[in-house]
Amino acid sequence: MDLSLIIMQLFSGIALGAVLVITALGLTIVFGMLGVVNFAHGALFMIGAYAGLYLASLTGSFWWGLLLAPVLVGAFGMLIEFVLVRRLYGRSIDDPLLLTFGLSYILVEGVRIVFGSDGIPFPTPSQLIGVVDLGVGFFPKYRLFVIALVAVVLLVLWLMLEKTRVGLIVRAGARDPQIMRVLGVDIGKVWLAIFGLGVGLAALGGVLAGPMRSVNPEMGTLVLAEAFVVTVIGGLGSIVGAVVAGLMVGICISMVALFAPEMATIVMFALMAAVLLVRPQGLFGLKGRA
Amino acid sequence: MPVYETKSYETKSRPAGLSRRTAVMGLSAGIAALAMPRLGRAADDTIRIGFPTPLTGPFAAEARDQVKCAELAVKLVNDKGGIAGRKVELLVRDDKLNAGEAATRTLELIEKDKVHAVVGALSSAVQLAVNEVTRARGVIYVSISQSDTINEAKDFSKYTFHEALNPHMTTAAVARQTIKKGMKVAHLVADYAYGHEMLRGFKRAQAAIGAESVGEILHPFGAADYSTFMPRLMSLRPDVLCISNFGRDQANAIKQAVDFGIKQQMKIVVPVILHNQRLAVGPDVFEGVVGGANYYWGLESQNKTAAEFNKAFRAANGGAIPTDYGAYGYSGVGSLLQAMQAAGGTDTDKVVAALEGLQYDLTKGPQHYRKCDHQSVQSVLVLESKKKSAMANENDLFAIVANDPGADEMLRSCSELGHAT
């Protein structure tokens, strides 16, 4: 086994991890701030891919699809929060879970009715077709772009949460919404925005995955499971946890694929089990939460 | 952990939640009842054919075509007055691509719906589960999905018929067109019955040709990402890469292989090239990929039966064309109905005898079920995906590289399968 192959494998793992991070991020933010386990996350990922594809073909440019789909689907997410999820705050955690679970079925079935149950081609943007020579092997340009974009999104998110006044309110709201209300902050608006952000991130993941996988109504099912595994490993509600766990899972899958390829899917669940045995709250989770 | 919390909440008494939950359950039961209406049995003498197929899941596109074609076969017979004056009814059930689900649905079809025969399934593992149920109850089963083992003595019964191609004959035909003596071949294989059987077929074919296997990578069934297998496949430096998987796995694996520039280094070959998956990822990705097929609509230019089948399908489906796995639905149900016609009814032993003696030509030329193992002897197509500029219209997906006429020599011998000869 030569070194260049292992380096290539490491790279594939990071690229895979980048997609996992972006999908887990929305899930963990919504849980961390709102205490809502969004089971429709995978379906909204799928909606994002379809929206991106539709907008890209409408405008003739992948880039408009990439920009507009997360915004529009995020707005749709806010509508979901405003009309449905909002009514269930303060109840047990399984109420919004059931609601979003049902919603995911409706969304998948809706897409089947509108776009059909067959896969639809989502062409890679022409600027990103082809491979780059990394010195140790060739790697698709598009996947490099995904790594870079996810890094930028993470940076923006971090700056927003840590360095702005809005971020301060959001973080405080996650700790103690009651006090925030007393201090005169309309926490309902904050939650609306956070839910929209979470859904928008799911949609962004969907658009990014489009040119790598076939776009079909069931594409979110597996993604939901993966996002949950990453979120649980990282610690429910922890953004840093989602990033670290996403990359960890990606690299683990990739390394296992090299030595025992048929175990490539199982390994992520094994990793989750191992982490939970040692740290039941996940790597970066807070004790007593979740 | 949310899981534990969820449980603890359920023990709390919350009347509102409880009643809502009950309402939801009642509602979903109501919807389920609406979705699966128990059709009133118009007359007791209706001939009922059970048709389990994975309407949901990664093979849904292929399954839907199977249903359309099976319905067409039934309609054409009913239009001509049915069988011995009896109407034929197709009872379609979703097996969810799950062996347990398929066995349950099949059992229901036999015990509750009193079907006279079963046709269907779209996975090598699921068809074996259906076959377990049907052979134990002495019901005829015509399988329309690829499998080698279903014909072997261990799984075979006199009620078991296999209308689909099998991996042995498919891979041999594909290998003949793509693999030359001295070539290096790598395999990316779905880790379940279908992949294993195709791999076995390819290895046998390449050994006969004199090609060398440089690596075999098994991937988990239903994987969405194949990027982690690509560096290793490229480092093996093969001349040919055989990707033995099915449905969306095929589309995703080929798409990602092309992203990694694999086509510049080696030829991509698949045992079965799928019409719907080619549509799902587009011509540029599939360009130059070679694979086997039981049917391709373009056969109509050289085959009269294909032209007639296409015409009937177009008329029934608003001008659409039938696809590969769809054609199995048509010939599987069609051959069974022809045998029932010949037997004058549904008496199982008589229909079995009629199927064994049947010479049928429904989609692409003469076919018959071999007596010892009930495998349908039929032609095998080898197709190459066309590049976009070479397509005459949007349905012009493939060029026909070879059309090997059906012959008993294509199959493994009866004695090799463990049947008394």
XYZ file of C-alpha atoms in Angstrom:
711
model
C 0.000 0.000 0.000
C 1.806 3.123 -1.105
C 1.637 6.472 0.635
C 0.102 8.409 -2.263
C -2.919 6.127 -2.207
C -3.412 6.737 1.497
C -3.136 10.499 0.993
C -5.680 10.327 -1.838
C -7.940 8.308 0.400
C -7.581 10.912 3.149
C -8.585 13.575 0.651
C -11.667 11.629 -0.470
C -12.570 11.315 3.187
C -12.344 15.054 3.790
C -14.499 15.769 0.717
C -17.057 13.239 1.898
C -16.865 14.710 5.372
C -17.531 18.215 4.019
C -20.918 17.100 2.672
C -21.671 15.354 5.957
C -20.768 18.503 7.898
C -23.073 20.730 5.893
C -26.028 18.343 6.286
C -25.427 17.730 9.999
C -24.956 21.443 10.703
C -28.551 22.451 10.004
C -29.845 19.555 12.069
C -27.667 20.335 15.057
C -28.321 24.107 14.996
C -32.089 23.607 15.008
C -31.841 21.088 17.815
C -29.375 23.139 19.840
C -31.389 26.368 19.701
C -34.978 25.156 19.428
C -34.859 21.669 20.917
C -36.600 20.426 17.795
C -35.428 17.162 16.217
C -36.141 17.855 12.575
C -36.974 14.557 10.899
C -37.829 16.385 7.679
C -34.178 17.435 7.356
C -33.429 14.741 4.759
C -36.554 15.588 2.770
C -35.614 19.290 2.809
C -32.121 18.321 1.597
C -33.867 16.599 -1.318
C -36.143 19.621 -1.885
C -32.983 21.737 -1.994
C -31.511 19.550 -4.746
C -34.710 19.765 -6.807
C -35.021 23.515 -6.206
C -31.387 24.016 -7.222
C -31.876 21.943 -10.346
C -35.082 23.764 -11.253
C -33.621 27.215 -10.667
C -30.427 26.304 -12.520
C -32.379 25.200 -15.579
C -34.645 28.264 -15.304
C -31.771 30.737 -15.162
C -29.379 28.671 -17.242
C -26.712 28.856 -14.547
C -25.758 26.469 -11.745
C -24.588 29.418 -9.661
C -28.037 31.002 -9.445
C -29.413 27.647 -8.369
C -26.709 27.326 -5.713
C -27.442 30.834 -4.419
C -31.236 30.975 -4.643
C -32.271 27.435 -3.691
C -31.022 27.640 -0.068
C -32.651 31.083 0.298
C -36.017 30.004 -1.095
C -36.076 26.646 0.664
C -34.929 28.439 3.840
C -37.920 30.760 3.472
C -40.107 27.698 3.026
C -38.566 26.389 6.252
C -39.594 29.598 8.022
C -43.115 29.058 6.745
C -43.053 25.539 8.203
C -41.879 26.944 11.532
C -44.491 29.714 11.526
C -47.442 27.543 10.538
C -46.632 24.181 12.106
C -43.623 23.783 14.390
C -44.302 26.954 16.428
C -47.458 25.460 17.889
C -45.513 22.622 19.474
C -42.920 24.569 21.480
C -42.985 23.742 25.160
C -44.367 20.297 24.563
C -42.452 17.052 24.700
C -39.663 16.494 22.214
C -41.588 13.796 20.346
C -44.382 16.096 19.186
C -42.303 18.136 16.696
C -40.474 14.904 15.868
C -43.721 13.261 14.771
C -44.784 16.398 12.947
C -41.580 16.647 10.921
C -41.586 12.887 10.345
C -45.018 13.167 8.739
C -43.929 16.264 6.854
C -41.028 14.361 5.309
C -43.469 11.824 3.836
C -45.609 14.598 2.401
C -42.600 16.333 0.846
C -41.212 13.151 -0.726
C -44.626 12.173 -2.083
C -45.199 15.715 -3.335
C -41.940 15.670 -5.291
C -42.880 12.273 -6.718
C -46.149 13.743 -7.981
C -44.565 16.869 -9.471
C -41.232 15.560 -10.813
C -41.864 11.798 -10.998
C -40.086 9.036 -9.098
C -37.245 8.643 -11.615
C -33.861 10.196 -11.075
C -33.149 13.462 -12.924
C -29.709 14.421 -14.281
C -28.014 17.343 -12.506
C -25.033 18.317 -14.656
C -21.817 19.471 -13.016
C -21.232 23.194 -13.778
C -18.959 23.397 -16.804
C -16.261 25.361 -14.939
C -15.850 22.514 -12.454
C -15.841 19.497 -14.772
C -12.606 17.538 -14.818
C -9.869 16.637 -12.406
C -6.993 18.405 -10.666
C -3.578 16.789 -10.282
C -2.786 16.826 -6.574
C 0.676 15.405 -7.090
C -0.352 12.091 -5.561
C -3.300 11.483 -7.867
C -6.240 13.092 -9.632
C -9.180 14.548 -7.767
C -12.443 15.950 -9.187
C -12.503 19.766 -9.333
C -16.099 19.822 -8.157
C -15.325 18.011 -4.907
C -12.498 20.445 -4.170
C -14.975 23.266 -4.716
C -17.360 21.640 -2.219
C -14.634 21.468 0.432
C -13.816 25.152 -0.109
C -17.440 26.285 -0.064
C -18.214 24.366 3.118
C -15.170 25.963 4.754
C -16.441 29.433 3.769
C -19.961 28.689 5.048
C -18.509 27.508 8.367
C -16.397 30.632 8.696
C -19.375 32.911 8.012
C -21.513 31.009 10.503
C -18.832 31.185 13.148
C -18.331 34.936 12.668
C -22.069 35.488 12.780
C -22.560 33.532 15.989
C -19.458 34.656 17.853
C -18.857 38.201 16.688
C -22.244 39.813 16.122
C -25.031 41.041 18.390
C -27.496 38.743 16.653
C -25.177 35.832 17.406
C -25.096 36.839 21.045
C -28.890 36.823 21.243
C -29.041 33.458 19.515
C -26.534 31.903 21.890
C -28.229 33.374 24.927
C -31.615 32.242 23.627
C -30.376 28.686 23.408
C -29.336 28.809 27.075
C -32.366 30.488 28.588
C -35.227 31.711 26.393
C -37.210 32.803 29.474
C -34.646 35.400 30.527
C -34.371 36.634 26.959
C -38.096 37.303 26.927
C -37.847 39.172 30.212
C -35.069 41.270 28.715
C -37.416 42.255 25.914
C -36.063 40.085 23.092
C -38.687 38.658 20.756
C -37.359 35.113 20.941
C -40.040 33.874 18.551
C -38.428 35.852 15.735
C -35.021 34.414 16.599
C -36.378 30.870 16.483
C -38.069 31.572 13.172
C -34.768 32.733 11.694
C -32.830 29.798 13.175
C -35.261 27.247 11.756
C -34.981 28.971 8.375
C -31.199 28.854 8.623
C -31.204 25.149 9.474
C -33.471 24.344 6.542
C -31.450 26.590 4.245
C -28.289 24.665 5.168
C -30.067 21.379 4.397
C -31.030 22.796 1.004
C -27.464 23.973 0.373
C -26.281 20.432 1.093
C -28.828 19.145 -1.413
C -27.732 21.485 -4.195
C -24.078 20.640 -3.545
C -24.795 16.898 -3.595
C -26.828 17.173 -6.826
C -23.920 17.036 -9.287
C -22.331 14.149 -7.346
C -25.349 11.861 -6.951
C -28.473 11.229 -8.931
C -31.304 13.533 -7.900
C -34.365 11.522 -6.859
C -37.174 11.754 -4.293
C -35.523 9.266 -1.914
C -32.064 10.885 -1.923
C -32.689 12.444 1.500
C -33.437 9.217 3.363
C -29.839 8.078 3.656
C -28.675 11.637 4.250
C -30.966 11.975 7.268
C -29.460 8.863 8.844
C -25.920 10.091 8.144
C -26.676 13.551 9.512
C -28.084 12.025 12.694
C -25.046 9.825 13.189
C -22.729 12.812 12.760
C -24.840 14.952 15.091
C -24.920 12.287 17.775
C -21.174 11.632 17.562
C -20.424 15.350 17.740
C -22.935 15.963 20.504
C -26.511 17.081 19.837
C -26.649 20.840 19.439
C -22.902 21.386 19.128
C -21.702 23.147 15.985
C -18.036 22.387 16.610
C -19.092 18.796 17.280
C -20.849 18.541 13.915
C -17.751 19.806 12.103
C -15.313 17.528 13.897
C -17.604 14.492 13.749
C -18.450 15.083 10.070
C -14.796 15.104 9.062
C -14.046 12.193 11.374
C -16.821 10.065 9.893
C -15.785 10.990 6.342
C -12.164 10.027 6.925
C -13.171 6.843 8.765
C -15.419 5.733 5.897
C -12.685 6.473 3.400
C -9.971 4.573 5.270
C -12.228 1.596 5.865
C -13.150 1.662 2.163
C -9.496 1.084 1.404
C -9.047 -1.969 3.609
C -12.532 -3.474 3.983
C -14.757 -1.759 1.388
C -17.894 -3.762 2.198
C -17.780 -2.315 5.735
C -17.806 1.295 4.498
C -21.392 2.002 5.571
C -21.347 0.082 8.831
C -18.238 1.825 10.130
C -20.061 5.076 10.807
C -22.547 3.316 13.076
C -19.753 1.420 14.799
C -17.987 4.716 15.405
C -21.190 6.166 16.852
C -21.603 3.206 19.191
C -17.987 3.469 20.328
C -18.243 7.210 21.006
C -21.512 6.801 22.912
C -19.994 4.135 25.147
C -17.190 6.451 26.192
C -19.010 9.785 26.070
C -22.796 9.341 26.094
C -23.338 13.049 25.401
C -21.180 12.918 22.252
C -17.758 14.456 21.718
C -18.767 18.075 22.301
C -22.196 17.647 23.830
C -23.069 19.131 27.197
C -24.006 16.750 29.953
C -27.661 16.799 30.861
C -28.697 18.334 27.558
C -30.501 16.235 24.970
C -30.259 10.584 24.819
C -33.366 11.578 22.952
C -34.376 7.950 22.556
C -34.748 7.396 26.274
C -36.458 10.718 26.778
C -38.990 9.931 24.100
C -39.899 6.793 25.973
C -40.252 8.559 29.310
C -42.593 11.125 27.752
C -44.859 8.407 26.496
C -45.527 7.250 30.025
C -46.823 10.677 31.008
C -50.561 10.936 30.816
C -51.509 13.672 28.407
C -55.103 13.250 27.265
C -54.767 15.761 24.424
C -51.682 14.061 23.042
C -53.244 10.672 23.389
C -56.370 11.543 21.513
C -54.382 13.248 18.801
C -52.200 10.208 18.448
C -55.223 7.976 18.197
C -56.644 10.293 15.586
C -53.421 10.164 13.608
C -53.418 6.384 13.770
C -57.021 6.196 12.709
C -56.361 8.598 9.885
C -53.364 6.679 8.605
C -55.307 3.445 8.752
C -58.011 5.138 6.736
C -55.511 6.339 4.179
C -54.008 2.863 3.966
C -57.461 1.431 3.320
C -58.021 3.998 0.574
C -54.636 3.324 -0.989
C -55.260 -0.400 -1.243
C -58.882 -0.873 -2.118
C -59.983 -4.464 -1.923
C -61.431 -4.694 -5.355
C -64.745 -6.403 -5.319
C -64.334 -9.768 -6.937
C -66.600 -9.252 -9.935
C -66.881 -12.944 -10.535
C -65.351 -15.858 -8.676
C -63.833 -17.275 -11.824
C -61.473 -14.308 -12.388
C -57.889 -15.420 -12.930
C -55.724 -13.554 -10.414
C -51.986 -12.997 -10.897
C -50.013 -11.721 -7.915
C -47.298 -9.186 -8.770
C -44.921 -8.204 -5.945
C -42.422 -5.539 -7.037
C -40.439 -2.753 -5.271
C -42.660 0.244 -6.066
C -40.781 2.250 -3.439
C -37.024 2.380 -3.008
C -33.987 2.636 -5.258
C -35.384 0.358 -8.005
C -38.750 2.166 -8.183
C -38.241 3.400 -11.743
C -37.639 -0.119 -13.074
C -40.477 -1.534 -10.947
C -42.983 0.960 -12.292
C -42.132 -0.039 -15.858
C -42.580 -3.695 -14.920
C -46.088 -2.924 -13.682
C -47.031 -0.938 -16.793
C -45.925 -3.770 -19.067
C -47.535 -6.483 -16.944
C -50.793 -4.526 -17.056
C -50.472 -4.285 -20.821
C -50.060 -8.074 -21.127
C -53.193 -8.580 -19.015
C -55.169 -5.970 -20.944
C -54.354 -7.494 -24.332
C -55.603 -10.894 -23.147
C -58.756 -9.425 -21.575
C -59.485 -7.444 -24.757
C -59.593 -10.739 -26.606
C -62.089 -12.214 -24.171
C -59.750 -13.469 -21.444
C -58.731 -17.081 -20.881
C -61.439 -19.678 -21.504
C -63.946 -16.889 -20.966
C -62.399 -15.836 -17.636
C -61.115 -12.318 -17.027
C -57.547 -11.837 -15.791
C -56.728 -9.501 -12.931
C -53.245 -8.286 -11.877
C -52.753 -7.761 -8.133
C -49.738 -5.458 -7.713
C -48.085 -5.295 -4.263
C -45.147 -3.213 -3.057
C -42.396 -5.511 -1.749
C -40.264 -2.481 -0.749
C -37.176 -4.303 -2.025
C -37.180 -6.263 1.214
C -37.134 -10.055 1.324
C -39.285 -10.256 4.454
C -41.850 -7.808 3.109
C -41.959 -9.696 -0.202
C -42.532 -13.024 1.572
C -45.377 -11.521 3.638
C -47.030 -9.887 0.616
C -46.703 -13.117 -1.384
C -48.196 -15.147 1.427
C -51.100 -12.686 1.590
C -51.580 -12.900 -2.151
C -51.764 -16.678 -1.949
C -53.766 -17.125 1.272
C -56.042 -14.078 1.219
C -56.355 -13.042 -2.404
C -56.225 -16.633 -3.663
C -53.999 -15.828 -6.630
C -53.504 -18.563 -9.229
C -49.880 -17.664 -9.910
C -47.244 -15.113 -8.946
C -45.027 -13.104 -11.305
C -42.552 -10.436 -10.264
C -39.803 -9.291 -7.871
C -36.880 -7.126 -8.887
C -33.932 -8.195 -6.805
C -32.068 -11.454 -6.781
C -32.438 -11.709 -3.001
C -36.140 -10.832 -2.971
C -37.064 -13.280 -5.720
C -35.510 -16.113 -3.717
C -37.742 -15.145 -0.773
C -40.829 -15.113 -3.003
C -39.789 -18.460 -4.442
C -39.511 -19.937 -0.934
C -43.150 -19.073 -0.292
C -44.568 -20.095 -3.659
C -42.808 -23.433 -3.914
C -43.822 -24.407 -0.383
C -47.447 -23.802 -1.364
C -47.281 -25.270 -4.837
C -48.022 -21.999 -6.626
C -46.426 -21.157 -9.963
C -43.878 -18.324 -9.781
C -42.396 -16.643 -12.829
C -39.369 -14.619 -11.710
C -38.499 -11.558 -13.788
C -35.250 -10.468 -12.200
C -31.722 -11.755 -12.756
C -30.527 -14.738 -10.751
C -28.373 -17.809 -11.279
C -29.184 -19.560 -8.026
C -32.938 -19.705 -8.560
C -32.325 -22.264 -11.331
C -29.987 -24.397 -9.254
C -31.424 -27.609 -7.815
C -31.254 -26.256 -4.245
C -33.739 -23.428 -4.860
C -35.603 -24.904 -7.797
C -39.038 -26.467 -7.756
C -41.324 -27.559 -10.570
C -43.354 -24.401 -9.889
C -40.357 -22.080 -10.345
C -39.832 -20.390 -13.726
C -37.183 -17.798 -14.557
C -38.102 -15.453 -17.395
C -35.253 -12.987 -16.852
C -31.755 -13.410 -18.218
C -29.347 -14.886 -15.720
C -25.964 -13.474 -14.694
C -24.097 -16.353 -16.355
C -25.480 -15.689 -19.847
C -25.438 -11.888 -19.477
C -21.846 -11.546 -18.304
C -20.632 -14.048 -20.914
C -22.203 -12.002 -23.722
C -20.886 -8.691 -22.350
C -17.393 -10.081 -21.698
C -17.213 -11.457 -25.248
C -17.654 -7.925 -26.622
C -15.461 -6.035 -24.164
C -12.711 -8.195 -22.680
C -9.801 -9.457 -24.749
C -7.064 -11.960 -23.962
C -4.379 -10.559 -21.665
C -6.456 -7.609 -20.421
C -6.489 -6.539 -16.774
C -9.950 -6.343 -15.228
C -11.040 -4.681 -11.970
C -14.441 -5.179 -10.347
C -16.631 -2.853 -8.296
C -19.401 -5.041 -6.953
C -22.549 -4.460 -4.880
C -22.246 -6.615 -1.760
C -25.390 -8.755 -2.129
C -26.676 -11.657 -4.203
C -26.932 -9.770 -7.525
C -23.398 -8.377 -7.329
C -21.906 -11.677 -6.184
C -23.600 -13.595 -9.010
C -22.501 -11.065 -11.640
C -18.933 -11.138 -10.310
C -18.941 -14.936 -10.484
C -20.210 -14.732 -14.078
C -17.605 -12.169 -15.152
C -14.746 -14.102 -13.548
C -15.775 -17.282 -15.270
C -16.059 -15.472 -18.610
C -12.741 -13.653 -18.256
C -10.963 -16.873 -17.264
C -12.286 -18.476 -20.458
C -11.080 -15.496 -22.500
C -7.697 -15.389 -20.785
C -7.980 -12.023 -19.016
C -6.587 -11.318 -15.568
C -8.463 -10.034 -12.521
C -6.470 -7.300 -10.744
C -8.885 -6.478 -7.928
C -12.365 -6.837 -6.574
C -13.980 -4.182 -4.399
C -17.285 -4.969 -2.719
C -19.366 -1.874 -1.925
C -22.329 -1.705 0.486
C -25.685 -2.101 -1.252
C -27.508 1.210 -1.757
C -24.451 3.415 -1.165
C -24.791 7.028 -2.296
C -21.099 7.850 -2.410
C -18.467 5.865 -4.303
C -15.652 8.427 -4.221
C -13.758 6.505 -1.555
C -13.367 3.492 -3.883
C -12.011 5.475 -6.824
C -8.370 6.106 -5.820
C -7.885 2.391 -5.211
C -9.551 1.414 -8.498
C -7.290 3.832 -10.377
C -4.180 2.569 -8.628
C -4.985 -0.952 -9.880
C -4.541 0.355 -13.458
C -6.964 -2.034 -15.158
C -7.981 -1.942 -18.835
C -11.605 -2.634 -17.982
C -13.665 -1.754 -14.920
C -16.732 -3.951 -14.420
C -19.320 -2.226 -12.211
C -21.769 -4.905 -11.067
C -24.608 -3.131 -9.283
C -28.178 -2.169 -10.048
C -30.639 0.731 -10.119
C -29.473 4.019 -8.603
C -26.279 2.365 -7.403
C -25.345 2.004 -11.073
C -26.110 5.650 -11.850
C -24.204 6.969 -8.821
C -21.197 4.674 -9.251
C -20.754 5.496 -12.951
C -21.313 9.217 -12.398
C -18.687 9.407 -9.675
C -16.233 7.220 -11.577
C -16.523 9.625 -14.500
C -15.966 12.600 -12.138
C -12.669 11.028 -11.116
C -11.584 10.740 -14.746
C -11.777 6.950 -14.770
C -13.043 6.828 -18.360
C -9.795 8.362 -19.601
C -7.891 5.422 -18.125
C -10.150 2.418 -18.629
C -13.351 1.161 -20.224
C -16.427 0.976 -18.009
C -18.502 -2.176 -18.436
C -21.684 -3.159 -16.610
C -23.498 -6.508 -16.701
C -26.870 -4.846 -17.254
C -27.069 -1.326 -18.675
C -30.245 0.317 -17.423
C -32.438 2.539 -19.579
C -33.814 4.533 -16.634
C -30.428 5.088 -15.010
C -28.968 6.324 -18.297
C -31.870 8.804 -18.374
C -31.217 9.746 -14.738
C -27.604 10.847 -15.240
C -27.508 11.947 -18.852
C -25.612 11.008 -22.029
C -22.232 12.571 -21.224
C -21.735 10.448 -18.122
C -22.805 7.168 -19.754
C -21.060 7.794 -23.092
C -19.140 4.685 -24.147
C -20.337 2.492 -21.273
C -21.123 -1.032 -22.505
C -23.576 -3.430 -20.877
C -25.990 -6.279 -21.466
C -29.754 -6.037 -21.773
C -32.770 -8.257 -22.236
C -34.529 -5.600 -24.295
C -34.038 -2.247 -25.942
C -36.799 -0.488 -27.867
C -34.390 0.252 -30.739
C -34.513 -3.447 -31.548
C -37.654 -2.597 -33.549
C -35.529 -1.717 -36.571
C -34.345 -5.328 -36.843
C -37.066 -7.355 -35.126
C -40.764 -7.576 -35.982
C -41.929 -8.714 -32.531
C -40.159 -5.786 -30.889
C -41.893 -3.397 -33.280
C -45.292 -4.875 -32.375
C -44.563 -4.792 -28.632
C -43.423 -1.158 -28.860
C -46.550 -0.272 -30.828
C -48.868 -1.853 -28.256
C -46.994 -0.176 -25.395
C -47.007 3.231 -27.099
C -50.740 2.967 -27.693
C -51.411 2.140 -24.044
C -48.971 4.677 -22.547
C -49.353 7.878 -24.531
C -46.468 7.280 -26.934
C -43.881 6.282 -24.299
C -41.464 3.452 -25.053
C -41.032 0.269 -23.007
C -37.771 -0.259 -21.102
C -35.598 -3.293 -20.332
C -37.121 -4.388 -17.023
C -40.549 -3.366 -18.293
C -40.225 -5.949 -21.082
C -39.683 -8.644 -18.424
C -43.039 -7.704 -16.912
C -44.667 -8.160 -20.298
C -43.001 -11.441 -21.252
C -43.240 -12.878 -17.721
C -46.983 -12.321 -17.443
C -47.497 -12.885 -21.190
C -45.818 -16.304 -21.262
C -47.798 -17.411 -18.203
C -51.079 -16.317 -19.768
C -50.208 -18.116 -23.021
C -49.586 -21.282 -21.023
C -52.891 -20.862 -19.176
C -54.567 -20.378 -22.558
C -52.993 -23.623 -23.764
C -53.920 -25.435 -20.541
C -57.470 -24.116 -20.806
C -57.464 -22.711 -17.270
C -55.501 -22.438 -14.069
C -54.929 -26.061 -13.037
C -51.369 -25.787 -11.728
C -49.999 -29.078 -13.079
C -51.483 -28.448 -16.508
C -50.100 -24.894 -16.623
C -46.639 -26.118 -15.556
C -46.719 -28.692 -18.341
C -47.894 -26.023 -20.808
C -45.093 -23.633 -19.747
C -42.526 -26.403 -20.217
C -43.750 -27.031 -23.737
C -44.341 -23.397 -24.648
C -42.596 -21.686 -27.552
C -43.273 -17.981 -27.181
C -42.231 -14.797 -28.954
C -43.485 -11.757 -27.099
C -40.867 -9.008 -27.177
C -37.725 -9.871 -29.137
C -37.801 -13.237 -30.850
C -38.350 -16.903 -29.928
C -38.041 -17.984 -26.292
C -38.733 -21.182 -24.351
C -38.305 -22.448 -20.797
C -35.607 -25.140 -20.591
C -37.179 -28.315 -19.185
C -34.646 -29.155 -16.487
C -34.360 -25.788 -14.725
C -37.156 -23.629 -16.248
C -34.696 -20.955 -17.359
C -35.964 -18.984 -20.340
C -33.670 -19.534 -23.307
C -33.550 -16.182 -25.089
C -31.401 -13.683 -26.954
C -28.980 -11.412 -25.094
C -28.325 -7.851 -26.256
C -25.091 -5.966 -25.726
C -25.535 -2.191 -25.850
C -23.202 0.796 -25.887
C -24.380 4.174 -24.602
C -24.323 6.772 -27.375
C -22.736 10.171 -27.078
C -25.089 13.121 -27.131
C -24.239 14.267 -30.664
C -24.938 10.770 -32.046
C -28.465 10.567 -30.607
C -31.176 10.877 -33.266
C -33.826 11.702 -30.650
C -34.176 11.731 -26.871
C -35.000 8.004 -26.750
C -32.039 7.060 -28.932
C -29.830 6.053 -26.010
C -27.901 2.989 -27.088
C -26.237 1.381 -30.077
C -26.803 -2.371 -30.384
C -23.308 -3.900 -30.319
C -24.482 -7.517 -30.430
C -27.704 -9.491 -30.431
C -26.778 -13.075 -29.548
C -29.672 -15.388 -30.422
C -30.910 -17.664 -27.647
C -29.395 -21.152 -27.418
C -29.178 -23.838 -24.750
C -25.360 -23.612 -24.958
C -25.519 -20.138 -23.356
C -26.637 -21.709 -20.111
C -24.765 -23.811 -17.630
C -25.599 -27.478 -18.194
C -28.464 -29.116 -16.287
C -26.018 -31.423 -14.507
C -23.835 -28.495 -13.383
C -26.913 -26.969 -11.760
C -27.527 -30.240 -9.917
C -30.554 -31.413 -11.907
C -30.967 -35.061 -12.871
C -30.402 -35.453 -16.585
